[in-house]
Amino acid sequence: GQNIDQPTEMTATEGAIVQINCTYQTSGFNGLFWYQQHAGEAPTFLSYNVLDGLEEKGRFSSFLSRSKGYSYLLLKELQMKDSASYLCAVPNAGNNRKLIWGLGTSLAVNP
Amino acid sequence: EAQVTQNPRYLITVTGKKLTVTCSQNMNHEYMSWYRQDPGLGLRQIYYSMNVEVTDKGDVPEGYKVSRKEKRNFPLILESPSPNQTSLYFCASSLSGGTGGSGYTFGSGTRLTVV
């Protein structure tokens, strides 16, 4: 089957670094997405990884290991506004026009 | 500004009264999709469309209808809403669906309550 696992909740301190993990099982791989979603708002696109390694975008970086079925989102210099849910998603192997979504990791950034 | 526009933002309705949630995008995207989001269940796809007049069922299509008569519009229709359709709904569009690095652009969401 196809599945995504993420921790349900995480807590971190303003100014710190936090790593949000995502493991996936899929019979074929066509990339991995990370989205940020503030409570009651729409998800917004953060990153897309299709090759192994780390991709950096300002304070946010995303890492992928296809052999391990593993990705993480790294958030540096945390700010209060980073308190949100972070969603991991991969295209469905049988129909890559559909995404399989994780349930999201709710991150709370404390002062 | 590139965006997906959903209306209404909030809607309270009664069981059985037909309703339509509109979705429009101005990015000339071929792919559009509807999701519902419920606590503990995450985002679940209702229907998606690869292009005009091309629609397909997602994971939870029962009780919903869609149409794609124009590229920019993808309305969601609830012919006879029931309380279990109370949810937060999102429309999304993309250049290429689940592949490619462009990701999805989501509308602001519609919070629907059926009593």
Short mmCIF file of C-alpha atoms in Angstrom, two decimals:
data_model
loop_
_atom_site.label_atom_id
_atom_site.label_comp_id
_atom_site.label_asym_id
_atom_site.label_seq_id
_atom_site.Cartn_x
_atom_site.Cartn_y
_atom_site.Cartn_z
CA GLY A 1 0.00 0.00 0.00
CA GLN A 2 0.90 3.64 0.01
CA ASN A 3 1.23 5.60 3.21
CA ILE A 4 2.79 8.66 4.79
CA ASP A 5 3.81 9.01 8.42
CA GLN A 6 4.58 12.23 10.24
CA PRO A 7 4.74 13.06 13.95
CA THR A 8 1.48 14.56 15.13
CA GLU A 9 2.86 17.40 17.20
CA MET A 10 6.14 19.14 17.91
CA THR A 11 7.17 22.02 20.11
CA ALA A 12 10.17 24.30 19.70
CA THR A 13 11.52 27.60 20.96
CA GLU A 14 11.75 30.85 19.06
CA GLY A 15 15.15 31.21 17.42
CA ALA A 16 15.88 27.49 17.51
CA ILE A 17 16.07 24.88 14.73
CA VAL A 18 13.49 22.15 14.28
CA GLN A 19 13.40 19.11 12.00
CA ILE A 20 10.06 17.64 10.93
CA ASN A 21 10.30 14.11 9.59
CA CYS A 22 8.21 12.33 7.00
CA THR A 23 8.43 8.69 5.97
CA TYR A 24 6.54 7.33 3.01
CA GLN A 25 5.77 4.01 1.37
CA THR A 26 4.94 4.05 -2.31
CA SER A 27 5.53 1.58 -5.14
CA GLY A 28 6.77 4.31 -7.45
CA PHE A 29 8.26 7.68 -6.64
CA ASN A 30 7.51 10.96 -8.40
CA GLY A 31 8.64 13.56 -5.93
CA LEU A 32 7.69 14.77 -2.47
CA PHE A 33 5.96 17.98 -1.47
CA TRP A 34 5.96 19.99 1.74
CA TYR A 35 3.19 22.45 2.52
CA GLN A 36 2.58 24.83 5.43
CA GLN A 37 -0.91 25.36 6.77
CA HIS A 38 -1.86 27.89 9.42
CA ALA A 39 -4.97 27.07 11.41
CA GLY A 40 -8.11 27.65 9.37
CA GLU A 41 -6.18 28.75 6.32
CA ALA A 42 -5.20 27.19 3.02
CA PRO A 43 -2.05 25.09 2.63
CA THR A 44 0.79 26.94 0.93
CA PHE A 45 3.51 25.27 -1.12
CA LEU A 46 6.94 25.15 0.53
CA SER A 47 9.09 22.72 -1.45
CA TYR A 48 9.29 19.87 -3.92
CA ASN A 49 12.07 17.26 -3.86
CA VAL A 50 12.57 14.69 -6.58
CA LEU A 51 16.30 13.99 -6.20
CA ASP A 52 18.20 12.92 -3.10
CA GLY A 53 19.81 15.59 -1.00
CA LEU A 54 19.15 18.87 0.69
CA GLU A 55 17.49 21.85 -0.94
CA GLU A 56 17.65 25.17 0.84
CA LYS A 57 15.21 28.05 0.56
CA GLY A 58 16.03 30.75 3.04
CA ARG A 59 15.16 29.61 6.57
CA PHE A 60 13.52 26.45 5.26
CA SER A 61 15.33 23.43 3.83
CA SER A 62 14.00 20.08 2.68
CA PHE A 63 15.89 16.81 2.50
CA LEU A 64 15.07 13.62 0.61
CA SER A 65 16.43 10.08 0.70
CA ARG A 66 14.61 7.94 -1.86
CA SER A 67 16.33 4.72 -0.78
CA LYS A 68 15.08 5.20 2.78
CA GLY A 69 11.65 6.57 1.89
CA TYR A 70 12.42 9.53 4.11
CA SER A 71 12.26 13.29 4.01
CA TYR A 72 12.58 16.07 6.51
CA LEU A 73 11.79 19.75 6.62
CA LEU A 74 14.32 21.86 8.51
CA LEU A 75 13.23 25.20 9.88
CA LYS A 76 15.97 27.52 11.15
CA GLU A 77 15.78 30.69 13.27
CA LEU A 78 12.25 29.84 14.26
CA GLN A 79 9.73 32.64 14.49
CA MET A 80 6.35 32.69 16.19
CA LYS A 81 4.68 32.88 12.78
CA ASP A 82 6.14 29.45 11.96
CA SER A 83 3.56 27.92 14.31
CA ALA A 84 1.51 25.92 11.84
CA SER A 85 0.83 22.46 10.53
CA TYR A 86 3.36 21.04 8.06
CA LEU A 87 2.04 18.58 5.51
CA CYS A 88 4.05 16.04 3.55
CA ALA A 89 2.60 14.65 0.29
CA VAL A 90 3.66 12.31 -2.51
CA PRO A 91 2.01 11.56 -5.86
CA ASN A 92 0.01 8.36 -5.97
CA ALA A 93 2.12 5.74 -7.74
CA GLY A 94 -0.86 4.39 -9.65
CA ASN A 95 -2.10 7.83 -10.67
CA ASN A 96 0.42 10.61 -10.26
CA ARG A 97 -2.30 13.20 -10.79
CA LYS A 98 -3.45 12.46 -7.26
CA LEU A 99 -1.51 13.21 -4.10
CA ILE A 100 -1.29 11.12 -0.96
CA TRP A 101 -1.23 13.43 2.02
CA GLY A 102 0.16 12.96 5.47
CA LEU A 103 -1.99 14.10 8.38
CA GLY A 104 0.44 16.90 9.12
CA THR A 105 2.73 17.85 11.98
CA SER A 106 1.43 20.62 14.20
CA LEU A 107 4.38 22.79 15.24
CA ALA A 108 4.08 25.15 18.20
CA VAL A 109 6.80 27.77 18.53
CA ASN A 110 7.08 29.16 22.05
CA PRO A 111 8.76 32.40 23.10
CA GLU B 1 -2.21 38.40 -8.75
CA ALA B 2 -2.15 34.65 -9.39
CA GLN B 3 -4.81 33.07 -7.26
CA VAL B 4 -7.57 30.56 -6.73
CA THR B 5 -10.82 32.17 -5.65
CA GLN B 6 -13.42 30.22 -3.72
CA ASN B 7 -16.83 31.38 -2.66
CA PRO B 8 -18.42 31.52 -0.20
CA ARG B 9 -15.93 31.50 2.69
CA TYR B 10 -18.57 30.42 5.17
CA LEU B 11 -21.90 28.71 4.58
CA ILE B 12 -24.53 27.31 6.90
CA THR B 13 -27.29 25.36 5.21
CA VAL B 14 -30.00 22.83 5.95
CA THR B 15 -30.06 19.17 5.06
CA GLY B 16 -31.22 18.55 1.51
CA LYS B 17 -30.92 22.08 0.16
CA LYS B 18 -28.76 22.04 -2.97
CA LEU B 19 -25.71 24.26 -2.93
CA THR B 20 -22.76 25.14 -5.12
CA VAL B 21 -19.31 26.24 -4.04
CA THR B 22 -17.55 28.13 -6.79
CA CYS B 23 -13.85 27.94 -7.64
CA SER B 24 -11.99 30.00 -10.21
CA GLN B 25 -8.28 30.26 -11.07
CA ASN B 26 -6.50 32.86 -13.18
CA MET B 27 -3.27 30.96 -13.86
CA ASN B 28 -4.41 28.98 -16.91
CA HIS B 29 -3.84 25.77 -14.97
CA GLU B 30 -5.10 22.58 -16.57
CA TYR B 31 -5.40 20.64 -13.32
CA MET B 32 -7.97 21.48 -10.64
CA SER B 33 -9.10 19.56 -7.60
CA TRP B 34 -11.45 19.66 -4.62
CA TYR B 35 -10.51 18.53 -1.12
CA ARG B 36 -12.24 18.33 2.19
CA GLN B 37 -10.33 18.56 5.43
CA ASP B 38 -11.56 17.11 8.69
CA PRO B 39 -9.82 16.84 12.08
CA GLY B 40 -7.84 13.63 12.33
CA LEU B 41 -8.50 12.71 8.70
CA GLY B 42 -6.37 15.26 6.89
CA LEU B 43 -6.92 16.34 3.31
CA ARG B 44 -9.06 14.00 1.28
CA GLN B 45 -9.62 14.44 -2.41
CA ILE B 46 -13.20 14.63 -3.65
CA TYR B 47 -12.85 15.12 -7.41
CA TYR B 48 -10.23 16.34 -9.80
CA SER B 49 -10.08 17.53 -13.38
CA MET B 50 -7.23 17.27 -15.86
CA ASN B 51 -8.80 19.66 -18.36
CA VAL B 52 -12.07 20.99 -19.72
CA GLU B 53 -14.76 18.28 -19.71
CA VAL B 54 -12.34 15.81 -18.08
CA THR B 55 -13.17 14.97 -14.47
CA ASP B 56 -12.48 11.98 -12.26
CA LYS B 57 -13.33 10.75 -8.79
CA GLY B 58 -10.99 11.22 -5.89
CA ASP B 59 -11.10 9.27 -2.65
CA VAL B 60 -14.41 10.53 -1.25
CA PRO B 61 -16.70 11.49 -4.19
CA GLU B 62 -20.02 10.26 -2.77
CA GLY B 63 -22.58 13.04 -2.40
CA TYR B 64 -20.68 15.48 -4.61
CA LYS B 65 -20.72 16.52 -8.25
CA VAL B 66 -18.38 18.70 -10.27
CA SER B 67 -18.22 20.18 -13.73
CA ARG B 68 -15.44 21.67 -15.86
CA LYS B 69 -17.03 23.57 -18.71
CA GLU B 70 -14.35 26.24 -18.76
CA LYS B 71 -10.69 25.95 -17.91
CA ARG B 72 -10.79 28.53 -15.16
CA ASN B 73 -13.89 27.32 -13.26
CA PHE B 74 -14.46 24.13 -11.29
CA PRO B 75 -17.60 24.32 -9.15
CA LEU B 76 -18.43 21.78 -6.45
CA ILE B 77 -22.10 20.83 -6.21
CA LEU B 78 -23.85 19.21 -3.28
CA GLU B 79 -27.21 18.09 -4.61
CA SER B 80 -28.63 17.05 -1.24
CA PRO B 81 -26.25 18.03 1.56
CA SER B 82 -26.17 16.00 4.74
CA PRO B 83 -24.61 16.76 8.15
CA ASN B 84 -21.66 14.43 7.43
CA GLN B 85 -20.63 16.85 4.70
CA THR B 86 -19.93 19.51 7.29
CA SER B 87 -16.27 20.24 6.66
CA LEU B 88 -13.63 22.67 5.46
CA TYR B 89 -13.38 22.54 1.69
CA PHE B 90 -10.46 23.60 -0.49
CA CYS B 91 -10.17 24.04 -4.20
CA ALA B 92 -6.68 23.73 -5.68
CA SER B 93 -5.09 24.16 -9.08
CA SER B 94 -1.78 23.15 -10.58
CA LEU B 95 0.08 23.18 -13.87
CA SER B 96 0.52 19.43 -13.88
CA GLY B 97 -1.25 17.73 -11.01
CA GLY B 98 0.88 15.61 -8.73
CA THR B 99 4.10 15.88 -10.69
CA GLY B 100 6.42 18.75 -11.31
CA GLY B 101 7.81 21.29 -8.93
CA SER B 102 5.12 23.93 -9.17
CA GLY B 103 2.91 22.49 -6.48
CA TYR B 104 -0.71 23.25 -5.90
CA THR B 105 -2.22 26.68 -5.32
CA PHE B 106 -5.12 26.48 -2.89
CA GLY B 107 -8.15 28.66 -2.51
CA SER B 108 -8.89 30.25 0.86
CA GLY B 109 -11.33 27.53 1.81
CA THR B 110 -15.07 27.23 2.42
CA ARG B 111 -16.26 26.27 5.86
CA LEU B 112 -19.55 24.46 5.33
CA THR B 113 -21.97 23.55 8.10
CA VAL B 114 -25.01 21.39 7.29
CA VAL B 115 -27.68 21.29 10.00
#
